[in-house]
Amino acid sequence: FWAICAVRNKIVFGSDAVNAFAEAPPPKAPLYLKVDAAFRNWWKNRFKQDLPIDSYVRVRHAIQGHPESPRLWQEHIDAILSTLGFEQTTHEPCIYRKVDPDTNEEIYLLRQVDDFAVGCDSRETAMKLWDALDMHLKEPLKREDGMITRHNGIDVLQTDHYIKIYCQT
């Protein structure tokens, strides 16, 4: 992804899905969680109802820790990206490509679980993409302010002439 963006002279912007697994559909097999005191307090504050001690609630979304959740999120976000016109690249399914039909701009997207990086020609293109993704999500993406300088533990230096990735921090 970084090499493609450097060669194509793209600017890279980032965002993060705030609660990716909660965006995904629930697991196929019903899943229940035993209610603890913290959840009962949250429920009481949110819905103004008491939940009995030793009760269970049905999980209506994928949750972190459930073995199906990563696959459910991937299928969900892949479908959204496909709707937006992105296609997975042949050799790396976490890198997507799209040519904007209005501007003929080539756009690249890197998806690493719930973290996104988009390589495009301008900040406006990235913001337009994040807005389009937000239309399909319950919670808006957390957006980087400006060009990416760090992404998933990697330091990133973007200049007019190159993109350098390194691990100083």
CSV table of C-alpha atoms in Angstrom, one decimal:
chain,number,residue,atom,x,y,z
A,1,PHE,CA,0.0,0.0,0.0
A,2,TRP,CA,2.7,2.5,1.0
A,3,ALA,CA,4.8,1.7,-2.1
A,4,ILE,CA,1.8,2.1,-4.4
A,5,CYS,CA,0.9,5.4,-2.8
A,6,ALA,CA,4.5,6.6,-3.1
A,7,VAL,CA,4.9,5.6,-6.7
A,8,ARG,CA,1.5,7.1,-7.7
A,9,ASN,CA,2.2,10.3,-5.7
A,10,LYS,CA,-0.8,9.9,-3.4
A,11,ILE,CA,-1.4,11.6,-0.1
A,12,VAL,CA,-2.4,9.2,2.7
A,13,PHE,CA,-5.1,10.0,5.3
A,14,GLY,CA,-6.4,7.8,8.0
A,15,SER,CA,-9.5,6.9,10.0
A,16,ASP,CA,-10.6,4.3,12.5
A,17,ALA,CA,-13.9,2.5,13.0
A,18,VAL,CA,-14.9,3.4,16.6
A,19,ASN,CA,-16.6,0.1,17.4
A,20,ALA,CA,-16.1,-2.1,14.4
A,21,PHE,CA,-17.5,-5.4,15.8
A,22,ALA,CA,-20.7,-3.7,17.0
A,23,GLU,CA,-21.2,-2.5,13.4
A,24,ALA,CA,-21.2,-6.1,12.1
A,25,PRO,CA,-24.2,-8.4,12.2
A,26,PRO,CA,-24.5,-10.9,15.2
A,27,PRO,CA,-23.0,-14.4,15.1
A,28,LYS,CA,-25.3,-17.0,13.5
A,29,ALA,CA,-25.6,-19.1,16.6
A,30,PRO,CA,-27.4,-17.2,19.4
A,31,LEU,CA,-25.0,-15.8,22.0
A,32,TYR,CA,-25.9,-14.8,25.5
A,33,LEU,CA,-23.9,-13.0,28.2
A,34,LYS,CA,-24.4,-13.2,31.9
A,35,VAL,CA,-25.2,-9.8,33.3
A,36,ASP,CA,-22.7,-8.4,35.9
A,37,ALA,CA,-23.2,-5.5,38.2
A,38,ALA,CA,-21.5,-3.0,35.9
A,39,PHE,CA,-23.9,-4.0,33.0
A,40,ARG,CA,-26.9,-3.8,35.3
A,41,ASN,CA,-25.9,-0.3,36.4
A,42,TRP,CA,-25.4,0.7,32.7
A,43,TRP,CA,-28.8,-0.8,31.8
A,44,LYS,CA,-30.6,1.0,34.7
A,45,ASN,CA,-29.1,4.4,33.6
A,46,ARG,CA,-29.8,3.8,30.0
A,47,PHE,CA,-33.3,2.2,30.0
A,48,LYS,CA,-34.5,3.1,33.6
A,49,GLN,CA,-35.2,-0.6,34.2
A,50,ASP,CA,-33.7,-3.1,36.6
A,51,LEU,CA,-32.3,-6.3,35.4
A,52,PRO,CA,-32.4,-9.3,37.8
A,53,ILE,CA,-29.2,-10.6,39.3
A,54,ASP,CA,-28.0,-13.8,37.4
A,55,SER,CA,-29.9,-12.8,34.3
A,56,TYR,CA,-28.6,-13.1,30.7
A,57,VAL,CA,-29.0,-10.9,27.7
A,58,ARG,CA,-28.9,-11.9,24.0
A,59,VAL,CA,-26.0,-10.3,22.1
A,60,ARG,CA,-27.3,-8.5,19.0
A,61,HIS,CA,-23.9,-7.7,17.4
A,62,ALA,CA,-20.6,-9.2,17.0
A,63,ILE,CA,-18.4,-8.6,20.0
A,64,GLN,CA,-14.6,-8.6,20.6
A,65,GLY,CA,-13.5,-12.0,21.8
A,66,HIS,CA,-16.1,-14.0,19.9
A,67,PRO,CA,-14.5,-16.2,17.3
A,68,GLU,CA,-16.9,-15.2,14.5
A,69,SER,CA,-16.5,-11.4,15.1
A,70,PRO,CA,-13.5,-10.7,12.9
A,71,ARG,CA,-15.0,-12.5,9.9
A,72,LEU,CA,-18.4,-10.8,10.4
A,73,TRP,CA,-16.8,-7.4,10.5
A,74,GLN,CA,-14.7,-8.2,7.4
A,75,GLU,CA,-17.7,-9.4,5.4
A,76,HIS,CA,-19.7,-6.3,6.5
A,77,ILE,CA,-17.0,-3.7,5.7
A,78,ASP,CA,-16.1,-5.5,2.4
A,79,ALA,CA,-19.7,-5.3,1.3
A,80,ILE,CA,-19.8,-1.5,2.2
A,81,LEU,CA,-16.5,-0.9,0.3
A,82,SER,CA,-17.9,-2.8,-2.7
A,83,THR,CA,-21.0,-0.7,-2.7
A,84,LEU,CA,-18.8,2.4,-2.8
A,85,GLY,CA,-17.0,1.0,-5.9
A,86,PHE,CA,-13.9,-0.4,-4.3
A,87,GLU,CA,-12.4,-3.7,-5.5
A,88,GLN,CA,-9.9,-5.8,-3.5
A,89,THR,CA,-6.6,-6.1,-5.2
A,90,THR,CA,-5.6,-9.6,-6.5
A,91,HIS,CA,-2.7,-10.4,-4.2
A,92,GLU,CA,-3.6,-8.5,-1.0
A,93,PRO,CA,-7.3,-8.5,0.0
A,94,CYS,CA,-6.8,-5.7,2.6
A,95,ILE,CA,-5.9,-3.3,-0.2
A,96,TYR,CA,-8.7,-1.9,-2.3
A,97,ARG,CA,-8.7,0.2,-5.5
A,98,LYS,CA,-11.2,2.4,-7.1
A,99,VAL,CA,-11.3,4.9,-10.0
A,100,ASP,CA,-13.6,7.8,-9.2
A,101,PRO,CA,-16.1,8.0,-12.1
A,102,ASP,CA,-16.5,11.8,-11.8
A,103,THR,CA,-12.8,12.8,-11.6
A,104,ASN,CA,-11.0,9.7,-13.0
A,105,GLU,CA,-8.9,9.8,-9.8
A,106,GLU,CA,-7.3,6.5,-8.7
A,107,ILE,CA,-7.9,5.9,-5.0
A,108,TYR,CA,-6.3,3.2,-2.8
A,109,LEU,CA,-7.5,2.1,0.5
A,110,LEU,CA,-5.8,-0.1,3.2
A,111,ARG,CA,-8.0,-1.8,5.7
A,112,GLN,CA,-6.3,-3.4,8.7
A,113,VAL,CA,-9.2,-4.7,10.8
A,114,ASP,CA,-10.8,-1.4,11.9
A,115,ASP,CA,-8.1,1.0,10.8
A,116,PHE,CA,-8.2,2.6,7.4
A,117,ALA,CA,-5.6,4.5,5.3
A,118,VAL,CA,-6.7,6.1,2.0
A,119,GLY,CA,-4.2,7.1,-0.7
A,120,CYS,CA,-5.7,9.8,-2.9
A,121,ASP,CA,-4.9,13.2,-4.5
A,122,SER,CA,-6.4,15.5,-1.9
A,123,ARG,CA,-7.8,15.9,1.6
A,124,GLU,CA,-11.2,16.6,0.0
A,125,THR,CA,-11.2,13.2,-1.7
A,126,ALA,CA,-10.4,11.5,1.7
A,127,MET,CA,-13.1,13.4,3.5
A,128,LYS,CA,-15.7,12.5,0.8
A,129,LEU,CA,-14.8,8.8,1.2
A,130,TRP,CA,-15.0,9.0,5.0
A,131,ASP,CA,-18.4,10.7,4.7
A,132,ALA,CA,-19.6,8.0,2.3
A,133,LEU,CA,-18.4,5.3,4.7
A,134,ASP,CA,-20.1,7.1,7.6
A,135,MET,CA,-23.4,6.8,5.8
A,136,HIS,CA,-23.2,3.0,6.1
A,137,LEU,CA,-22.0,2.9,9.8
A,138,LYS,CA,-23.9,3.4,13.0
A,139,GLU,CA,-21.0,5.4,14.5
A,140,PRO,CA,-19.0,7.9,12.4
A,141,LEU,CA,-15.3,7.1,11.7
A,142,LYS,CA,-12.7,8.7,13.9
A,143,ARG,CA,-10.7,10.7,11.4
A,144,GLU,CA,-7.0,11.6,11.5
A,145,ASP,CA,-6.4,15.3,11.4
A,146,GLY,CA,-4.4,15.8,8.2
A,147,MET,CA,-2.0,13.4,6.6
A,148,ILE,CA,-1.1,10.2,8.5
A,149,THR,CA,2.1,10.5,10.6
A,150,ARG,CA,1.5,7.2,12.5
A,151,HIS,CA,-0.5,4.1,11.4
A,152,ASN,CA,-0.8,0.9,13.5
A,153,GLY,CA,2.6,1.4,15.2
A,154,ILE,CA,4.5,2.6,12.1
A,155,ASP,CA,5.8,6.1,11.8
A,156,VAL,CA,5.1,7.7,8.4
A,157,LEU,CA,6.8,10.7,6.8
A,158,GLN,CA,5.1,12.0,3.7
A,159,THR,CA,6.8,14.6,1.5
A,160,ASP,CA,6.3,15.8,-2.1
A,161,HIS,CA,9.0,13.4,-3.2
A,162,TYR,CA,8.5,10.2,-1.1
A,163,ILE,CA,6.8,8.3,1.7
A,164,LYS,CA,9.0,7.0,4.4
A,165,ILE,CA,7.8,4.3,6.9
A,166,TYR,CA,9.9,3.6,9.9
A,167,CYS,CA,9.7,2.6,13.6
A,168,GLN,CA,11.4,5.3,15.6
A,169,THR,CA,8.5,5.9,18.0
